């Protein structure tokens, strides 16, 4: 017995696997000291991405079988992605404010965006799909 | 029929278990479940309370809270610095009486201003914690930590007062009344001051911001908070095995359903928890800062109106205390700041503001340029501030809650000893690794 269709589950599982693998790769690079200017070295930032990745990947198998247990991990991963994506966006906004106050040399550029922001943007289609799947749920 | 014999704690656990079993039985007969098998709360709890992922997720969110606190409050701190700098300049230029000008510019704007600059990070910290609490996550954090704490022989409920200690240690110690077992309660009271309260945040923000830069300050502050939790757990374990032997009593926690926090309640909670800082700034911090200013500007002739601080009363006091802290690489100013920090931790920052005689914007810069701290000695100083004596009000509440001045004295003694040991270890290991 499944909680939602296996076809939907497989689609969600593939997308979540991709997000999980990307998060894990970027997280490991951050933990190991970064790569150029695009991925900064950040031990705890990398740890957060690794936790996010494990959360996504932990639900892939059961989500592909159409089970709520799997979906819960993917929603947990999406939640973490959202929290940290928005956090880094706010931090970029704060950097912009620092520039306006004369405390920074330049406005933050798109290239300064942390990888977690890009992962957050990548996760939005999945979040939309999962949201439509769970609309009838209650808190 | 043979009646089993239970200890008081076992009986409480068995009663709670039977009660919930009976509730489940009644619900099964009277409640018809809707078509959705799972609610959002079920779904989220499945992952947030997960055996292996629960604690890493909690740590990740806690790190996020400190990134949020530090990075987002920075521009607002700069704005307040600009305002106080402007007011200080206005006072120096506009007041003809040199005594009064020194008092207003150095004492009020220099000392109190350097503390008020930290209103934004305190408000941001409580904004983030209020969101976590109103969403229902904070009680889950206590639940996931309970597993770890129970394995260490500690009481799970102890973690709730500890988490309240992020705000202020006083309500955290008062909240230990909810702990049933007297031994568990005593252990929690004794270790609660190790959880970093909001009053210590200005010290961390100042020193971590100056020494580690904006990119790493949040992570450094997070590590100090983690160290506080780790030390609290370690000390609780030591107390459990020495002073309060026995098994921890069982922990029953009802988890509320998750809910979307509303802006109104989050802001109200944030205000409720943060306003104490403004109240303290206007009372105990203001009073202490004035004493520090008086001691730093007098004898008036010898200090040339507060210009030659080395000739002041406070410098004499600092030089007297300095030998105790010299092995840590801290000078007499640090000794004085720590001494007055006993009254309220924020005063550590206010004291530096007065002693260095610079505006708020330059305070962190001066700590570095004058060579008062290196990253190693600065980190050890933050750890010392984390551990050493709690503020006067906390000691009072320990005496009240334990009904004993001896326990209050014990808390002071063990925390001071622990502060010297841990900071000394950090300095020693750091120097062995080649840090200066």
Coordinates of C-alpha atoms in Angstrom, one line a residue:
Chain A
X1 CA 0.0 0.0 0.0
X2 CA 1.3 3.4 -0.9
X3 CA 0.5 6.9 0.5
X4 CA 0.9 8.6 -2.9
X5 CA 1.5 7.4 -6.5
X6 CA 4.8 5.6 -7.2
X7 CA 5.2 7.7 -10.3
X8 CA 5.1 10.9 -8.3
X9 CA 7.3 9.3 -5.6
X10 CA 10.0 8.4 -8.2
X11 CA 10.0 11.9 -9.7
X12 CA 10.3 13.4 -6.2
X13 CA 13.0 10.9 -5.3
X14 CA 15.1 11.7 -8.4
X15 CA 14.9 15.4 -7.8
X16 CA 15.7 15.0 -4.1
X17 CA 18.7 12.8 -4.9
X18 CA 20.1 15.4 -7.2
X19 CA 19.7 18.1 -4.5
X20 CA 21.2 15.8 -1.9
X21 CA 24.2 14.9 -4.1
X22 CA 24.9 18.6 -5.0
X23 CA 24.5 19.6 -1.3
X24 CA 26.9 16.9 -0.2
X25 CA 29.5 17.7 -2.8
X26 CA 29.4 21.5 -2.0
X27 CA 29.3 20.8 1.7
X28 CA 32.4 18.6 1.6
X29 CA 34.2 21.2 -0.5
X30 CA 33.3 23.9 2.1
X31 CA 34.5 21.6 4.9
X32 CA 37.8 20.9 3.1
X33 CA 38.6 24.6 2.7
X34 CA 36.6 25.8 -0.3
X35 CA 37.3 26.0 -4.0
X36 CA 38.2 29.4 -5.6
X37 CA 35.9 32.3 -4.9
X38 CA 32.7 30.5 -5.8
X39 CA 32.7 28.0 -2.8
X40 CA 34.1 29.5 0.3
X41 CA 35.8 27.4 3.0
X42 CA 33.4 27.2 5.9
X43 CA 33.5 24.3 8.4
X44 CA 30.0 24.8 9.9
X45 CA 28.5 26.0 6.6
X46 CA 29.7 22.8 5.0
X47 CA 28.4 20.8 8.0
X48 CA 24.9 22.4 7.4
X49 CA 25.0 21.4 3.8
X50 CA 26.1 17.9 4.7
X51 CA 23.2 17.6 7.1
X52 CA 20.8 18.9 4.4
X53 CA 22.2 16.3 2.0
X54 CA 21.8 13.4 4.4
X55 CA 18.2 14.5 5.2
X56 CA 17.3 14.5 1.5
X57 CA 19.1 11.2 0.7
X58 CA 17.6 9.6 3.8
X59 CA 14.1 9.8 2.3
X60 CA 14.8 8.9 -1.3
X61 CA 14.2 5.2 -1.2
X62 CA 10.9 5.3 0.7
X63 CA 9.7 8.3 -1.3
X64 CA 10.3 6.4 -4.5
X65 CA 8.0 3.7 -3.0
X66 CA 5.3 6.3 -2.4
X67 CA 5.6 6.3 1.4
X68 CA 5.1 9.3 3.7
X69 CA 8.1 8.3 5.7
X70 CA 10.3 9.1 2.8
X71 CA 8.4 12.3 2.1
X72 CA 9.1 13.5 5.6
X73 CA 12.8 13.4 5.1
X74 CA 12.5 15.3 1.8
X75 CA 10.3 17.9 3.5
X76 CA 12.9 18.2 6.3
X77 CA 15.6 18.7 3.7
X78 CA 13.5 21.4 1.9
X79 CA 12.9 23.1 5.3
X80 CA 16.6 23.3 6.0
X81 CA 17.3 24.4 2.4
X82 CA 14.7 27.2 2.8
X83 CA 16.0 28.3 6.2
X84 CA 19.6 28.6 5.1
X85 CA 18.8 29.9 1.6
X86 CA 16.8 32.7 3.1
X87 CA 19.5 33.3 5.9
X88 CA 22.2 33.7 3.3
X89 CA 20.0 36.0 1.2
X90 CA 19.4 38.1 4.3
X91 CA 23.1 38.2 5.0
X92 CA 23.7 39.5 1.4
X93 CA 21.1 42.1 2.1
X94 CA 23.0 43.1 5.3
X95 CA 26.2 43.4 3.3
X96 CA 24.4 45.7 0.9
X97 CA 23.3 47.8 3.9
X98 CA 26.9 47.9 5.2
X99 CA 27.9 49.3 1.8
X100 CA 25.2 52.0 2.0
X101 CA 26.6 52.9 5.5
X102 CA 30.1 53.3 4.1
X103 CA 31.4 50.2 5.9
X104 CA 32.0 48.0 2.9
X105 CA 33.9 48.6 -0.3
X106 CA 31.3 47.3 -2.8
X107 CA 27.8 46.1 -3.1
X108 CA 27.6 42.3 -2.9
X109 CA 27.6 40.8 -6.4
X110 CA 25.6 37.8 -7.7
X111 CA 29.0 35.9 -7.8
X112 CA 29.2 36.4 -4.0
X113 CA 26.1 34.4 -3.4
X114 CA 26.7 31.3 -1.3
X115 CA 26.1 28.0 -3.0
X116 CA 23.3 27.4 -0.4
X117 CA 21.3 30.2 -2.1
X118 CA 21.6 28.4 -5.5
X119 CA 20.6 25.1 -4.0
X120 CA 17.6 26.9 -2.4
X121 CA 16.5 28.3 -5.8
X122 CA 17.0 24.8 -7.3
X123 CA 14.8 23.3 -4.6
X124 CA 11.8 25.6 -5.3
X125 CA 10.2 23.4 -8.0
X126 CA 10.5 20.4 -5.7
X127 CA 9.0 22.4 -2.8
X128 CA 6.1 23.4 -5.1
X129 CA 5.5 19.8 -6.1
X130 CA 5.7 18.5 -2.5
X131 CA 3.4 21.3 -1.3
X132 CA 0.7 20.4 -3.8
X133 CA 1.0 16.8 -2.7
X134 CA 0.5 17.6 0.9
X135 CA -2.1 20.4 0.7
X136 CA -4.8 18.3 2.3
X137 CA -2.7 17.6 5.3
X138 CA -3.4 19.4 8.6
X139 CA -1.0 20.7 11.1
Chain B
X1 CA -1.5 -10.9 44.2
X2 CA 2.1 -9.7 44.6
X3 CA 2.4 -5.9 44.5
X4 CA 5.7 -4.8 42.9
X5 CA 7.7 -2.3 44.8
X6 CA 8.6 0.9 42.9
X7 CA 10.8 3.8 43.8
X8 CA 9.0 7.1 43.7
X9 CA 10.5 7.9 40.2
X10 CA 9.6 4.5 38.8
X11 CA 6.0 4.9 40.0
X12 CA 5.7 8.3 38.3
X13 CA 7.0 6.9 35.0
X14 CA 4.7 3.9 35.2
X15 CA 1.7 6.1 36.1
X16 CA 2.5 8.4 33.1
X17 CA 2.8 5.4 30.8
X18 CA -0.5 3.9 31.9
X19 CA -2.2 7.3 31.7
X20 CA -1.1 7.7 28.1
X21 CA -2.0 4.1 27.3
X22 CA -5.6 4.7 28.7
X23 CA -5.8 8.0 26.6
X24 CA -4.8 6.1 23.5
X25 CA -7.4 3.5 24.1
X26 CA -10.2 6.1 24.6
X27 CA -9.1 8.0 21.5
X28 CA -9.2 4.9 19.4
X29 CA -12.9 4.4 20.3
X30 CA -14.2 7.9 20.0
X31 CA -12.1 9.6 17.3
X32 CA -12.5 8.9 13.6
X33 CA -9.4 9.7 11.7
X34 CA -9.7 11.8 8.5
X35 CA -8.4 10.7 5.1
X36 CA -5.0 12.1 5.6
X37 CA -3.0 9.5 7.5
X38 CA -0.2 11.9 8.4
X39 CA -0.3 15.5 9.6
X40 CA 2.5 18.0 9.0
X41 CA 3.5 17.5 12.7
X42 CA 3.9 13.7 12.1
X43 CA 5.9 14.3 9.0
X44 CA 8.2 16.9 10.5
X45 CA 8.7 14.9 13.8
X46 CA 9.6 11.9 11.8
X47 CA 12.8 13.7 10.7
X48 CA 13.4 16.3 13.4
X49 CA 13.1 13.7 16.2
X50 CA 15.1 11.1 14.2
X51 CA 17.5 9.0 16.3
X52 CA 20.6 10.0 14.2
X53 CA 19.5 13.2 12.4
X54 CA 17.8 15.0 15.3
X55 CA 20.9 16.3 17.0
X56 CA 22.8 17.3 13.7
X57 CA 19.7 19.2 12.6
X58 CA 19.4 20.9 16.0
X59 CA 23.1 21.9 15.8
X60 CA 22.7 23.2 12.2
X61 CA 19.7 25.3 13.2
X62 CA 21.6 26.6 16.3
X63 CA 24.5 27.6 14.1
X64 CA 22.0 29.4 11.8
X65 CA 20.6 31.3 14.8
X66 CA 24.1 32.7 15.5
X67 CA 24.8 33.5 11.9
X68 CA 21.5 35.3 11.8
X69 CA 22.3 37.1 15.1
X70 CA 25.7 38.4 14.1
X71 CA 25.5 39.1 10.4
X72 CA 22.1 40.7 10.4
X73 CA 22.7 42.9 13.4
X74 CA 25.9 44.4 12.0
X75 CA 24.4 47.2 9.9
X76 CA 22.1 48.2 12.8
X77 CA 25.1 48.2 15.2
X78 CA 26.9 50.6 12.8
X79 CA 23.9 52.9 12.8
X80 CA 23.9 53.1 16.6
X81 CA 27.7 53.6 16.6
X82 CA 27.3 56.5 14.2
X83 CA 24.6 58.1 16.4
X84 CA 26.6 57.7 19.7
X85 CA 29.8 58.9 18.0
X86 CA 28.0 62.0 16.8
X87 CA 26.5 62.6 20.3
X88 CA 29.9 62.1 21.9
X89 CA 31.5 64.7 19.6
X90 CA 28.6 67.1 20.2
X91 CA 29.1 66.7 24.0
X92 CA 32.9 67.3 23.8
X93 CA 32.5 70.4 21.7
X94 CA 29.4 71.8 23.3
X95 CA 30.1 71.5 27.0
X96 CA 32.6 74.0 28.4
X97 CA 33.0 72.5 31.8
X98 CA 35.8 69.8 31.3
X99 CA 34.6 67.7 34.2
X100 CA 31.1 67.5 32.8
X101 CA 32.3 67.1 29.2
X102 CA 34.5 64.1 30.2
X103 CA 31.6 62.6 32.2
X104 CA 29.1 63.0 29.3
X105 CA 31.4 62.1 26.5
X106 CA 33.5 59.4 28.2
X107 CA 31.1 58.1 30.9
X108 CA 27.7 58.2 29.2
X109 CA 28.4 58.1 25.5
X110 CA 31.7 56.2 25.7
X111 CA 30.7 53.6 28.4
X112 CA 26.9 53.2 28.2
X113 CA 27.0 53.8 24.4
X114 CA 29.4 51.0 23.9
X115 CA 26.9 48.6 25.7
X116 CA 23.8 49.9 23.9
X117 CA 25.4 49.2 20.6
X118 CA 24.7 45.6 21.3
X119 CA 20.9 46.0 21.4
X120 CA 20.6 44.7 17.8
X121 CA 22.3 41.3 18.3
X122 CA 20.4 40.7 21.5
X123 CA 17.1 41.5 19.8
X124 CA 18.1 39.4 16.8
X125 CA 19.0 36.4 19.0
X126 CA 15.7 36.5 20.7
X127 CA 13.8 37.0 17.4
X128 CA 15.4 33.8 16.1
X129 CA 14.8 31.9 19.4
X130 CA 11.2 33.1 19.5
X131 CA 10.6 31.9 15.9
X132 CA 12.0 28.5 17.0
X133 CA 9.9 28.4 20.1
X134 CA 6.6 29.6 18.6
X135 CA 7.0 27.1 15.7
X136 CA 7.1 24.3 18.3
X137 CA 10.7 23.3 17.4
X138 CA 12.4 24.3 20.7
X139 CA 10.6 21.6 22.7
X140 CA 11.7 19.1 20.0
X141 CA 15.3 20.2 20.7
X142 CA 14.8 19.4 24.3
X143 CA 13.5 16.0 23.3
X144 CA 16.4 15.1 21.0
X145 CA 18.9 16.2 23.6
X146 CA 17.1 14.2 26.3
X147 CA 18.3 10.9 24.6
X148 CA 21.9 12.0 24.8
X149 CA 21.5 13.4 28.3
X150 CA 19.8 10.3 29.6
X151 CA 22.6 8.1 28.2
X152 CA 25.0 10.3 30.2
X153 CA 22.9 9.7 33.3
X154 CA 21.3 13.2 33.3
X155 CA 17.7 14.3 33.5
X156 CA 16.1 15.3 30.2
X157 CA 14.0 18.0 31.7
X158 CA 17.3 19.8 32.7
X159 CA 17.7 20.8 29.1
X160 CA 14.6 23.0 29.0
X161 CA 15.9 25.3 31.8
X162 CA 19.3 25.2 30.1
X163 CA 17.8 26.4 26.9
X164 CA 16.0 29.2 28.8
X165 CA 19.5 30.1 30.0
X166 CA 20.3 31.3 26.5
X167 CA 18.2 34.3 27.4
X168 CA 18.9 34.8 31.1
X169 CA 20.2 32.4 33.8
X170 CA 17.8 33.7 36.4
X171 CA 14.5 32.4 34.9
X172 CA 16.4 29.3 33.9
X173 CA 17.3 28.6 37.5
X174 CA 13.7 29.4 38.6
X175 CA 12.4 27.0 35.9
X176 CA 14.2 24.1 37.6
X177 CA 11.3 24.0 40.1
X178 CA 9.5 21.9 37.4
X179 CA 12.1 19.2 37.9
X180 CA 10.8 16.5 40.3
X181 CA 13.9 14.9 41.7
X182 CA 15.8 17.1 44.2
X183 CA 19.2 15.7 43.0
X184 CA 18.3 16.4 39.3
X185 CA 17.1 19.9 40.3
X186 CA 20.3 20.7 42.2
X187 CA 22.5 19.5 39.4
X188 CA 20.6 21.7 36.9
X189 CA 20.9 24.7 39.2
X190 CA 24.6 24.2 39.5
X191 CA 25.3 23.9 35.8
X192 CA 22.8 26.5 34.5
X193 CA 25.3 29.4 34.7
X194 CA 27.5 27.6 32.1
X195 CA 24.8 28.2 29.5
X196 CA 25.7 31.4 27.8
X197 CA 23.2 34.1 28.6
X198 CA 22.3 37.1 26.5
X199 CA 24.4 39.4 28.7
X200 CA 27.6 37.7 27.6
X201 CA 26.7 38.2 23.9
X202 CA 28.0 41.8 23.6
X203 CA 31.4 40.6 24.8
X204 CA 31.5 37.8 22.2
X205 CA 30.2 40.1 19.4
X206 CA 32.9 42.7 20.2
X207 CA 35.9 40.4 20.5
X208 CA 34.9 37.8 17.8
X209 CA 34.0 40.6 15.4
X210 CA 37.3 42.4 16.0
X211 CA 39.6 39.3 15.9
X212 CA 37.9 36.9 13.5
X213 CA 36.2 39.2 11.1
X214 CA 32.6 39.2 9.9
X215 CA 32.9 35.9 8.0
X216 CA 33.9 33.8 11.0
X217 CA 32.5 35.7 14.0
X218 CA 29.2 33.9 13.9
X219 CA 30.9 30.5 13.9
X220 CA 33.3 31.5 16.7
X221 CA 30.3 32.7 18.8
X222 CA 28.5 29.5 18.0
X223 CA 31.5 27.5 19.2
X224 CA 31.4 29.4 22.5
X225 CA 27.8 28.5 23.0
X226 CA 28.5 24.9 22.1
X227 CA 31.3 24.8 24.6
X228 CA 29.0 26.1 27.3
X229 CA 26.5 23.3 26.6
X230 CA 29.3 20.7 26.6
X231 CA 30.8 22.0 29.8
X232 CA 27.3 22.0 31.4
X233 CA 26.8 18.4 30.4
X234 CA 30.3 17.4 31.6
X235 CA 29.9 19.2 35.0
X236 CA 26.5 17.7 35.4
X237 CA 28.0 14.3 34.9
X238 CA 30.7 15.0 37.4
X239 CA 28.1 16.2 40.0
X240 CA 26.0 13.1 39.3
X241 CA 28.9 10.8 40.0
X242 CA 30.1 12.6 43.1
X243 CA 27.8 15.0 44.9
X244 CA 24.4 13.7 43.8
X245 CA 24.7 9.9 43.1
X246 CA 21.7 8.0 41.7
X247 CA 19.7 7.5 38.6
X248 CA 18.0 10.4 36.9
X249 CA 14.2 10.5 37.3
X250 CA 12.1 9.7 34.1
X251 CA 11.2 12.5 31.7
X252 CA 7.8 12.9 30.2
X253 CA 7.4 15.7 27.7
X254 CA 4.3 16.7 25.7
X255 CA 5.2 18.0 22.3
X256 CA 3.0 20.7 20.9
X257 CA 1.9 20.5 17.3
X258 CA 4.0 22.6 14.9
X259 CA 2.5 25.9 14.0
X260 CA 3.4 28.8 11.8
X261 CA 4.7 31.6 14.1
X262 CA 2.9 34.9 13.6
X263 CA 4.8 38.2 13.3
X264 CA 2.9 39.7 16.2
X265 CA 3.6 36.9 18.7
X266 CA 7.2 36.5 17.6
X267 CA 7.8 40.3 18.1
X268 CA 6.0 40.3 21.4
X269 CA 8.1 37.4 22.7
X270 CA 11.3 39.0 21.4
X271 CA 10.4 42.2 23.1
X272 CA 9.5 40.4 26.4
X273 CA 12.9 38.7 26.5
X274 CA 15.0 41.5 25.2
X275 CA 13.7 44.5 27.2
X276 CA 15.6 43.4 30.3
X277 CA 18.7 44.4 28.4
X278 CA 17.4 48.0 28.1
X279 CA 16.3 47.9 31.7
X280 CA 19.7 46.7 32.9
X281 CA 21.4 49.3 30.6
X282 CA 19.5 52.0 32.4
X283 CA 20.2 50.7 35.9
X284 CA 23.0 48.4 36.9
X285 CA 25.1 48.8 33.8
X286 CA 24.7 52.6 33.9
X287 CA 25.6 52.7 37.6
X288 CA 28.7 50.5 37.2
X289 CA 29.9 52.3 34.1
X290 CA 29.7 55.6 36.0
X291 CA 31.8 54.0 38.8
X292 CA 34.3 52.8 36.2
X293 CA 34.4 56.3 34.6
X294 CA 35.0 57.9 38.0
X295 CA 37.8 55.6 38.8
X296 CA 39.4 56.0 35.3
X297 CA 39.2 59.9 35.4
X298 CA 40.4 60.4 39.0
X299 CA 42.6 61.7 40.6
X300 CA 41.5 64.5 38.2
X301 CA 44.8 66.4 38.2
X302 CA 47.0 63.2 38.0
X303 CA 45.0 61.9 35.0
X304 CA 44.9 65.4 33.4
X305 CA 41.1 65.1 33.3
X306 CA 40.9 61.4 32.3
X307 CA 43.6 61.7 29.6
X308 CA 46.4 59.8 31.4
X309 CA 44.5 56.7 32.4
X310 CA 47.7 55.0 33.6
X311 CA 47.7 57.4 36.6
X312 CA 44.1 56.6 37.5
X313 CA 42.6 54.7 40.4
X314 CA 41.4 52.0 38.1
X315 CA 44.9 51.5 36.6
X316 CA 46.2 50.9 40.1
X317 CA 43.5 48.4 40.7
X318 CA 44.1 46.8 37.4
X319 CA 47.9 46.5 37.9
X320 CA 47.3 44.9 41.3
X321 CA 45.1 42.2 39.6
X322 CA 47.2 41.9 36.4
X323 CA 49.6 39.2 37.7
X324 CA 46.7 36.8 38.0
X325 CA 45.8 37.2 34.3
X326 CA 49.2 37.8 32.8
X327 CA 49.9 34.1 32.0
X328 CA 46.8 34.2 29.8
X329 CA 48.2 37.1 27.8
X330 CA 45.7 39.6 29.2
X331 CA 46.6 43.0 30.6
X332 CA 45.4 45.1 33.5
X333 CA 42.4 46.4 31.4
X334 CA 41.1 42.8 31.0
X335 CA 41.6 42.3 34.8
X336 CA 39.5 45.4 35.6
X337 CA 36.8 44.5 32.9
X338 CA 36.5 41.0 34.4
X339 CA 36.2 42.4 37.9
X340 CA 33.4 44.8 37.1
X341 CA 31.8 42.2 34.8
X342 CA 30.9 40.4 38.1
X343 CA 28.1 42.9 38.5
X344 CA 26.8 42.5 35.0
X345 CA 28.6 40.8 32.0
X346 CA 27.8 43.7 29.6
X347 CA 29.9 45.9 31.8
X348 CA 33.0 44.2 30.4
X349 CA 32.3 45.9 27.1
X350 CA 31.4 49.2 28.8
X351 CA 34.6 49.1 30.8
X352 CA 36.7 48.7 27.6
X353 CA 34.8 51.6 26.0
X354 CA 35.8 53.9 28.9
X355 CA 39.4 52.7 29.4
X356 CA 40.2 52.9 25.7
X357 CA 38.5 56.3 25.3
X358 CA 37.4 55.6 21.8
X359 CA 34.0 55.7 20.1
X360 CA 31.9 52.6 19.7
X361 CA 32.9 52.2 16.1
X362 CA 36.6 52.0 16.9
X363 CA 36.4 49.8 20.0
X364 CA 37.0 46.5 18.3
X365 CA 39.6 48.0 16.0
X366 CA 41.5 49.4 19.1
X367 CA 41.5 46.0 20.8
X368 CA 43.4 44.6 17.8
X369 CA 45.6 47.6 17.0
X370 CA 46.8 48.1 20.6
X371 CA 47.7 44.4 20.7
X372 CA 45.4 43.7 23.7
X373 CA 44.3 40.4 22.2
X374 CA 45.4 37.9 19.6
X375 CA 42.9 35.4 18.2
X376 CA 44.1 32.9 20.8
X377 CA 44.1 35.1 23.8
X378 CA 40.8 36.7 22.7
X379 CA 39.1 33.3 22.3
X380 CA 40.4 32.3 25.8
X381 CA 39.0 35.6 27.1
X382 CA 35.6 34.9 25.7
X383 CA 35.7 31.4 27.2
X384 CA 36.7 32.9 30.6
X385 CA 33.7 35.3 30.3
X386 CA 31.5 32.4 29.5
X387 CA 32.5 30.4 32.5
X388 CA 33.7 32.7 35.4
X389 CA 31.3 33.9 38.1
X390 CA 27.7 34.5 37.0
X391 CA 26.4 38.0 37.7
X392 CA 25.4 39.1 41.2
X393 CA 21.7 38.6 40.5
X394 CA 22.3 35.0 39.5
X395 CA 24.2 34.2 42.6
X396 CA 21.4 35.6 44.6
X397 CA 18.8 33.4 42.9
X398 CA 21.1 30.3 43.4
X399 CA 21.1 31.1 47.1
X400 CA 17.3 31.5 47.1
X401 CA 16.5 28.4 45.1
X402 CA 18.9 26.2 47.0
X403 CA 18.0 27.9 50.3
X404 CA 21.7 28.0 51.0
X405 CA 24.5 30.5 50.7
X406 CA 26.9 27.7 50.8
X407 CA 25.7 26.4 47.5
X408 CA 25.9 29.9 46.0
X409 CA 29.5 30.1 47.3
X410 CA 30.2 26.7 45.8
X411 CA 28.9 27.8 42.4
X412 CA 31.2 30.9 42.4
X413 CA 34.2 28.8 43.5
X414 CA 33.8 26.0 41.0
X415 CA 33.0 28.3 38.1
X416 CA 36.1 30.5 38.8
X417 CA 38.3 27.4 39.1
X418 CA 36.8 25.9 35.9
X419 CA 37.3 29.2 34.0
X420 CA 41.0 29.3 34.9
X421 CA 41.4 25.6 34.0
X422 CA 39.6 25.8 30.6
X423 CA 41.0 29.1 29.5
X424 CA 44.5 27.9 30.6
X425 CA 44.1 24.8 28.6
X426 CA 43.0 26.8 25.5
X427 CA 46.1 29.0 25.9
X428 CA 48.4 26.1 26.6
X429 CA 47.2 23.9 23.7
X430 CA 47.0 26.9 21.4
X431 CA 50.7 27.9 22.1
X432 CA 51.8 24.3 21.7
X433 CA 50.1 24.4 18.2
X434 CA 52.1 27.5 17.4
X435 CA 49.5 30.2 18.0
X436 CA 50.7 33.4 19.7

